[in-house]
Short mmCIF file of C-alpha atoms and ligand atoms in Angstrom, two decimals:
data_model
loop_
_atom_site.label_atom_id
_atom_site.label_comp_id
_atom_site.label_asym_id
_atom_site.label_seq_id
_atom_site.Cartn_x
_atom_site.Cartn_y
_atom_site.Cartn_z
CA UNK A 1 -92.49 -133.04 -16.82
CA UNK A 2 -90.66 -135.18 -14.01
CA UNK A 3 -87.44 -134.70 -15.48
CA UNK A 4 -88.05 -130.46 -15.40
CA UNK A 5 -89.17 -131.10 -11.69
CA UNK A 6 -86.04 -133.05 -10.55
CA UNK A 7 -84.13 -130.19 -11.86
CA UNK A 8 -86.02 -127.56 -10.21
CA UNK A 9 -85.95 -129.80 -7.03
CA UNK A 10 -82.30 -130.08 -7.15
CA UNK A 11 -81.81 -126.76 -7.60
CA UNK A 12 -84.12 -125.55 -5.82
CA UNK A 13 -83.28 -127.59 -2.46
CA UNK A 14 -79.07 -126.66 -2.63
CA UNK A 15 -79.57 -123.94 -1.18
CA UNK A 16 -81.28 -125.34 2.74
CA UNK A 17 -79.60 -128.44 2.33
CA UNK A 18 -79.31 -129.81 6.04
CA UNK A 19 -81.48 -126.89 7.48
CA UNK A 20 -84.50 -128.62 9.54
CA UNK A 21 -87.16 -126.28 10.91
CA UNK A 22 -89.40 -128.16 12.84
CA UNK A 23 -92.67 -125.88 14.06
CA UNK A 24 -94.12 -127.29 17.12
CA UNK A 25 -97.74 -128.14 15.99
CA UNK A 26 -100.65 -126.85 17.82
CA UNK A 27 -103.49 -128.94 18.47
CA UNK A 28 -106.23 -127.67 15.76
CA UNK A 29 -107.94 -130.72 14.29
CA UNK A 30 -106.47 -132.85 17.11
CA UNK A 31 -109.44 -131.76 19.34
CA UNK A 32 -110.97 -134.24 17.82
CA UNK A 33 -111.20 -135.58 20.98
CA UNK A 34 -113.51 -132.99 22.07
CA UNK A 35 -115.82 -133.23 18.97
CA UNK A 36 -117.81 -136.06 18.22
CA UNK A 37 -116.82 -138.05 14.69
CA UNK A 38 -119.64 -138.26 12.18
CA UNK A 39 -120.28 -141.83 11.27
CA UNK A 40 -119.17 -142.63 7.38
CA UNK A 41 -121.43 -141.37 4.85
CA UNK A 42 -120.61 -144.40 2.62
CA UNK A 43 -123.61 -146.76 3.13
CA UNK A 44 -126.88 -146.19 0.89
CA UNK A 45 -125.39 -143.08 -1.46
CA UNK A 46 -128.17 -141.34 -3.18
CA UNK A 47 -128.36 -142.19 -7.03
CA UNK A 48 -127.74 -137.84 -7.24
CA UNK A 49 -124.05 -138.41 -5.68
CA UNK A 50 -123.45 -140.91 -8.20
CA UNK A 51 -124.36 -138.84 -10.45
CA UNK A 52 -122.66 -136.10 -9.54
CA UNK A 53 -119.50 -137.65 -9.61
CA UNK A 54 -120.22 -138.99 -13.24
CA UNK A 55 -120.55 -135.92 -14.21
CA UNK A 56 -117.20 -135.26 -13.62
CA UNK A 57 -115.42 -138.09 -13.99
CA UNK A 58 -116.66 -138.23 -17.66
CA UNK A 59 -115.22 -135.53 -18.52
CA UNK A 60 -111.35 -136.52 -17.44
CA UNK A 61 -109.05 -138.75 -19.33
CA UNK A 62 -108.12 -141.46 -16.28
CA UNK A 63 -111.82 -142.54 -16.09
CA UNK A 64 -113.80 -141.49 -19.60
CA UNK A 65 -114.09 -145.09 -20.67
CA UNK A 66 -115.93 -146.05 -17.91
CA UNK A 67 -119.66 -146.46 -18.25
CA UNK A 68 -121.97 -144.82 -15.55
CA UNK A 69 -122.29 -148.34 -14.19
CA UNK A 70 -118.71 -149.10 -14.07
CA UNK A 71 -118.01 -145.92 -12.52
CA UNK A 72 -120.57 -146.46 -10.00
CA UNK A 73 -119.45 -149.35 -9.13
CA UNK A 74 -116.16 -147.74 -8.28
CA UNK A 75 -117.19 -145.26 -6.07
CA UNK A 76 -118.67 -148.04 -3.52
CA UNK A 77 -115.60 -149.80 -3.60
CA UNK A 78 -113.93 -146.76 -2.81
CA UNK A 79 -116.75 -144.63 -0.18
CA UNK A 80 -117.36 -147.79 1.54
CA UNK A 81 -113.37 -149.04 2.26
CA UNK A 82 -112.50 -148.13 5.65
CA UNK A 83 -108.96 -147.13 5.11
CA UNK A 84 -105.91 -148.56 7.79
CA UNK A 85 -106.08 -146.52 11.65
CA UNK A 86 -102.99 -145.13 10.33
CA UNK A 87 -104.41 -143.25 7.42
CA UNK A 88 -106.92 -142.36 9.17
CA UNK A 89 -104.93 -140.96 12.25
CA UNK A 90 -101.86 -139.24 10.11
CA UNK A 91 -104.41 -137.82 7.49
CA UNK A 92 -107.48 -136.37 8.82
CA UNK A 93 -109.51 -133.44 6.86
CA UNK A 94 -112.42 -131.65 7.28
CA UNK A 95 -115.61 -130.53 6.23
CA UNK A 96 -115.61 -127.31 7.70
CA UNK A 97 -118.63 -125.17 6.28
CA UNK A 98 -120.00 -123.32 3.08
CA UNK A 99 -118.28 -120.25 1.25
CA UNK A 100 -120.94 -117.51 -0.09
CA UNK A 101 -121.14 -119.20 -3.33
CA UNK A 102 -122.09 -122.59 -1.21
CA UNK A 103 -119.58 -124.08 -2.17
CA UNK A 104 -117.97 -126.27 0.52
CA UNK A 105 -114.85 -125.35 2.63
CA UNK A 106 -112.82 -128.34 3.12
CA UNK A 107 -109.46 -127.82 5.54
CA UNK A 108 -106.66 -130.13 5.77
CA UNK A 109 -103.70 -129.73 8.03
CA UNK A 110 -100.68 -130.59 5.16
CA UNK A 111 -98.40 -129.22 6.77
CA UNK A 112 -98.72 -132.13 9.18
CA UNK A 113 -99.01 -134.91 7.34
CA UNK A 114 -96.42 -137.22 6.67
CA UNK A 115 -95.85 -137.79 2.95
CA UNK A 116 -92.41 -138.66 3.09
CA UNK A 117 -93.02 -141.90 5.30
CA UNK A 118 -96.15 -143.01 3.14
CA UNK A 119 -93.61 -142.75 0.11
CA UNK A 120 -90.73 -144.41 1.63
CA UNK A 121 -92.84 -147.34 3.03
CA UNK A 122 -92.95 -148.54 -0.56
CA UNK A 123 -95.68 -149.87 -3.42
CA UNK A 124 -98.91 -151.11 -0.95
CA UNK A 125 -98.44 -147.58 1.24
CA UNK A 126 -98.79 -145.58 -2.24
CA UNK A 127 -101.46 -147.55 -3.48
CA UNK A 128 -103.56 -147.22 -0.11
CA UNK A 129 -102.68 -143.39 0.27
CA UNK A 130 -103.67 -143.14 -3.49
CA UNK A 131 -107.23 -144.60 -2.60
CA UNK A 132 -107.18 -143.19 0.37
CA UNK A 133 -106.76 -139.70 -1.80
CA UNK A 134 -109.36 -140.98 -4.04
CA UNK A 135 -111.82 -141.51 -1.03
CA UNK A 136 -111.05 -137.64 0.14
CA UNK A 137 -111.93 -136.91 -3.59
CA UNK A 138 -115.49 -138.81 -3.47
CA UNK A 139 -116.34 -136.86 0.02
CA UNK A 140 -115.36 -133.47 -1.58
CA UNK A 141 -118.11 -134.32 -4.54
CA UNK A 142 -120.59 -135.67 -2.09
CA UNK A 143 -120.72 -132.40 -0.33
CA UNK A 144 -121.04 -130.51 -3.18
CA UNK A 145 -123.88 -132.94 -4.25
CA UNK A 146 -125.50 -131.86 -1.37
CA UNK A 147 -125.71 -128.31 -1.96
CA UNK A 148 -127.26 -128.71 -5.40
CA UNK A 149 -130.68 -127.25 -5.93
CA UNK A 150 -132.73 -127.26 -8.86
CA UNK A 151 -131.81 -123.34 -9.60
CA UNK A 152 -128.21 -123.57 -8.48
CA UNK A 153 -126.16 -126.76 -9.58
CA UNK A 154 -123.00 -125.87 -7.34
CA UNK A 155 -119.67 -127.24 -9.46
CA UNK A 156 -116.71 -126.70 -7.03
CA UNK A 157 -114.86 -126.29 -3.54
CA UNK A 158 -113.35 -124.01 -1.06
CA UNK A 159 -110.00 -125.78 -0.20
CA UNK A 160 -107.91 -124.34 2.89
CA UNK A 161 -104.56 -126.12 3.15
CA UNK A 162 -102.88 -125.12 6.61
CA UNK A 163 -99.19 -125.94 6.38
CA UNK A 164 -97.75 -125.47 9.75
CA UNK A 165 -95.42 -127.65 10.54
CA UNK A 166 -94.05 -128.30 7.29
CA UNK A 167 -90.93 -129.42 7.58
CA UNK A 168 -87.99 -129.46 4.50
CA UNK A 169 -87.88 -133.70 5.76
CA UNK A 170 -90.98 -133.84 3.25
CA UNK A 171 -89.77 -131.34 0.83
CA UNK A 172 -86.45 -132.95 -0.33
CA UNK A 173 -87.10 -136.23 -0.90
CA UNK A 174 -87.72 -137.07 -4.25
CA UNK A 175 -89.63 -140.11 -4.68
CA UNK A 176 -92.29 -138.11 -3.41
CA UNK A 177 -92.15 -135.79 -5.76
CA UNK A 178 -92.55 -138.33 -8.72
CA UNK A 179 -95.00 -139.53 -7.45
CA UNK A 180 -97.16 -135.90 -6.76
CA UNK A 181 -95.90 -135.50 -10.80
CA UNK A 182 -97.25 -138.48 -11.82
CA UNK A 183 -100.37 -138.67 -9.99
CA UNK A 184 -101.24 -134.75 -11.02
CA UNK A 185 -100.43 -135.99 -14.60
CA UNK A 186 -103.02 -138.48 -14.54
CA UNK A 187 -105.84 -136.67 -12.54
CA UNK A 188 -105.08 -133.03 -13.39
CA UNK A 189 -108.51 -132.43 -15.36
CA UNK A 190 -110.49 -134.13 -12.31
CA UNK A 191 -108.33 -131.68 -9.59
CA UNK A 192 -108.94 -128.48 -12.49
CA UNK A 193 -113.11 -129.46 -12.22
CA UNK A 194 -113.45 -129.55 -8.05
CA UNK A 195 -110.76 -127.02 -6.79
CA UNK A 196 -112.78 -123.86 -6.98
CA UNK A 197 -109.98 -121.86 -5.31
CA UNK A 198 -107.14 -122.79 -2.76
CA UNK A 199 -106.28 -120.90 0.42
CA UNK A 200 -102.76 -121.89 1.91
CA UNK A 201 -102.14 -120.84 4.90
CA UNK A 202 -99.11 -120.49 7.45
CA UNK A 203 -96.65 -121.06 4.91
CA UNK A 204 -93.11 -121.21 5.70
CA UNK A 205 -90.18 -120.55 3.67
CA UNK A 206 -90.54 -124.64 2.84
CA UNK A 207 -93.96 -124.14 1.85
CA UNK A 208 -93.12 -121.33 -0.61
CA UNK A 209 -90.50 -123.56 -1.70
CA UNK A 210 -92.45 -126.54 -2.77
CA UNK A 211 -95.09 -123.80 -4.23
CA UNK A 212 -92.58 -122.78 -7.01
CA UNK A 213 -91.65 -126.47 -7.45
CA UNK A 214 -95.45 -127.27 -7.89
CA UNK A 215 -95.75 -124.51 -10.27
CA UNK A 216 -94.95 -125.59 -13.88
CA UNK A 217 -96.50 -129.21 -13.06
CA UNK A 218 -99.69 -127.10 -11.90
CA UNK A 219 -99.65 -124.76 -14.08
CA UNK A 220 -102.73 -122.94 -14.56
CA UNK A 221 -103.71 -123.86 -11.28
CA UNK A 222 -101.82 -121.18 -9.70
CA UNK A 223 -104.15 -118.53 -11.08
CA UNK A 224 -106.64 -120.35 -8.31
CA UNK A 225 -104.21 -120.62 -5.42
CA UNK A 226 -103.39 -117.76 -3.38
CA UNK A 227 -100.47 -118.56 -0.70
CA UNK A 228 -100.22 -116.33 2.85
CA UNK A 229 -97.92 -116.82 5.92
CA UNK A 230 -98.46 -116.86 9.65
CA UNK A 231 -100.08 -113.72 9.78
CA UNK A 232 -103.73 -114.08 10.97
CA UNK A 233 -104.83 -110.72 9.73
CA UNK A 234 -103.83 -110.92 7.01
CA UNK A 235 -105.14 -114.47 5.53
CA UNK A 236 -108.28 -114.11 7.89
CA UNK A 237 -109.81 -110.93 6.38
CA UNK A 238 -109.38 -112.81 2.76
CA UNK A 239 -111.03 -115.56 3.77
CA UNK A 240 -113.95 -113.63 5.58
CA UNK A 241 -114.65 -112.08 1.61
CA UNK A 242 -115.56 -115.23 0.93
CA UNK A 243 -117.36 -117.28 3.93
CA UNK A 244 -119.04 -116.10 6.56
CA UNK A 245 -117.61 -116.79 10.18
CA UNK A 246 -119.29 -119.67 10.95
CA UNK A 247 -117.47 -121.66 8.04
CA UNK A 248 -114.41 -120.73 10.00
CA UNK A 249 -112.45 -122.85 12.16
CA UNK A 250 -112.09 -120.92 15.99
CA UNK A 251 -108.76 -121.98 16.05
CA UNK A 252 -108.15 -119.61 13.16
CA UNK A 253 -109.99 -116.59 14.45
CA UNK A 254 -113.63 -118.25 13.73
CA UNK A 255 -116.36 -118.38 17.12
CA UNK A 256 -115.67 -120.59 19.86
CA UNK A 257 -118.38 -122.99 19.08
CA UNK A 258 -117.55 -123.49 15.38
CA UNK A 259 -117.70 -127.72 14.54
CA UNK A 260 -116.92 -129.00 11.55
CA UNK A 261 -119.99 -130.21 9.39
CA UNK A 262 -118.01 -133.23 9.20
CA UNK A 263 -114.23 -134.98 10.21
CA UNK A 264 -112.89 -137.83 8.05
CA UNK A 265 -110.13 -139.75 8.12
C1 NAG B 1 -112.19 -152.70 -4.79
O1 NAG B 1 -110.94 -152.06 -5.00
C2 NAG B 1 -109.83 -152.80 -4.56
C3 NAG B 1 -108.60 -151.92 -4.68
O2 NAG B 1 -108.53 -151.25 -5.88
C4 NAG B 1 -109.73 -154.10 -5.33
O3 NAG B 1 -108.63 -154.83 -4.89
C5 NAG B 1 -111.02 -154.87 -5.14
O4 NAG B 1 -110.98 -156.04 -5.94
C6 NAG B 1 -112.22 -154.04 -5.50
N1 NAG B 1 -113.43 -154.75 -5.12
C7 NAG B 1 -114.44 -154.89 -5.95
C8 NAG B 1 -115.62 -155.61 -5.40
O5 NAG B 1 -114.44 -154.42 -7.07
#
């Protein structure tokens, strides 16, 4: 599978080689100055988020030999590590409201955040980012934990990945690559159970670029991705047919007073 990507990569890339296009970001999440931080939801989890995230986790090939126990004892390590500033400052993500199906909207500005430097920093970088990854993975669950009623057991998310300001500086350099490969490899059936559907947003040529590398490593994914560019009306009207206003951030055409149900990282 890595071998098929380095030769779509190489390809792919020969084309732009030495092109930069550097969009000038706009503040959107960095107003997090202006709204107040949520204090970690890792102490005293409720014996229903464990569960909830058992009942996934069983079913996936990295963690099916753990026990319930085990696994539980996992997720503490993991909700209750308070990852490096860094992390925290280079990767932030969102909780940003509930589609119609309640499922949660999560947002995360990608095309921001540095994957390249986490990569090239070497072995302890990967293996924080990887928890780090694992951590975003736990809050995704927990908030779909929360919506579960006893007549409607929700099962999956809203994702909205924003990519402006992705630059071709994170697209074509490899090791990164091999390491998206690998770690989709090994937690595909997890990422196949919790992405309900995946909204990508201001994509650039780059972005389009690195979708068709993604593709044959996703796969069937795909059929839940749907990929728009920097027009507003014409990703904003899709994601109103799913989610009312409120779930949607004012800085992409959602009401002034929109806050995010929660801000990690
Ligand atoms: C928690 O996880 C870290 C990183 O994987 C590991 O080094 C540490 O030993 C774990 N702590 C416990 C109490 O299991």
């Amino acid at each position: 599978m890595i071998r098929i990507l380095i030769v779509i990569l190489l390809t792919g890339t020969a084309g732009i080689e030495g092109q930069t296009e550097i969009i000038e970001g706009s503040d959107k999440l960095h107003l997090r100055n202006s709204i107040e931080s949520e204090p970690r939801q890792d102490a005293g989890l409720s014996e229903a988020a464990y569960k909830k995230v058992y009942s996934y986790t069983k079913n996936t090939n990295a963690f099916k030999d753990f026990s319930y126990e085990q696994m539980k004892a996992r997720i503490l390590n993991t909700s209750s590590w308070v990852p490096p500033a860094e992390l925290q400052k280079s990767f932030p993500y969102y909780h940003a409201g509930y589609d119609y199906e309640k499922r949660p909207v999560w947002v995360a500005e990608i095309g921001k955040f540095d994957f390249r430097d986490i990569v090239a920093k070497g072995d302890k970088s990967i293996v924080e980012a990887k928890r780090y990854l694992f951590q975003a993975v736990l809050n995704g669950i927990f908030s779909i934990a929360a919506m579960d009623t006893e007549e409607q057991e929700i099962k999956d998310t809203f994702v909205i990945f924003d990519m402006e300001g992705a630059s071709i500086k994170q697209l074509n350099f490899l090791p990164s690559w091999v390491q998206f490969a690998e770690l989709f490899g090994k937690y595909w059936d997890l990422v196949f159970q919790l992405l309900g559907r995946l909204v990508i947003i201001n994509a650039n040529y780059v972005t389009k670029l690195a979708t068709d590398i993604a593709r044959p490593v996703v796969g069937q994914l795909m059929e839940r991705v749907e990929v728009y560019g920097v027009n507003r009306n014409v990703w904003l009207p899709r994601l109103l047919k799913h989610m009312p206003i409120e779930a949607i951030p004012s800085w992409y055409g959602g009401k002034k007073n929109f806050k995010p149900i929660s801000i990690h990282g």
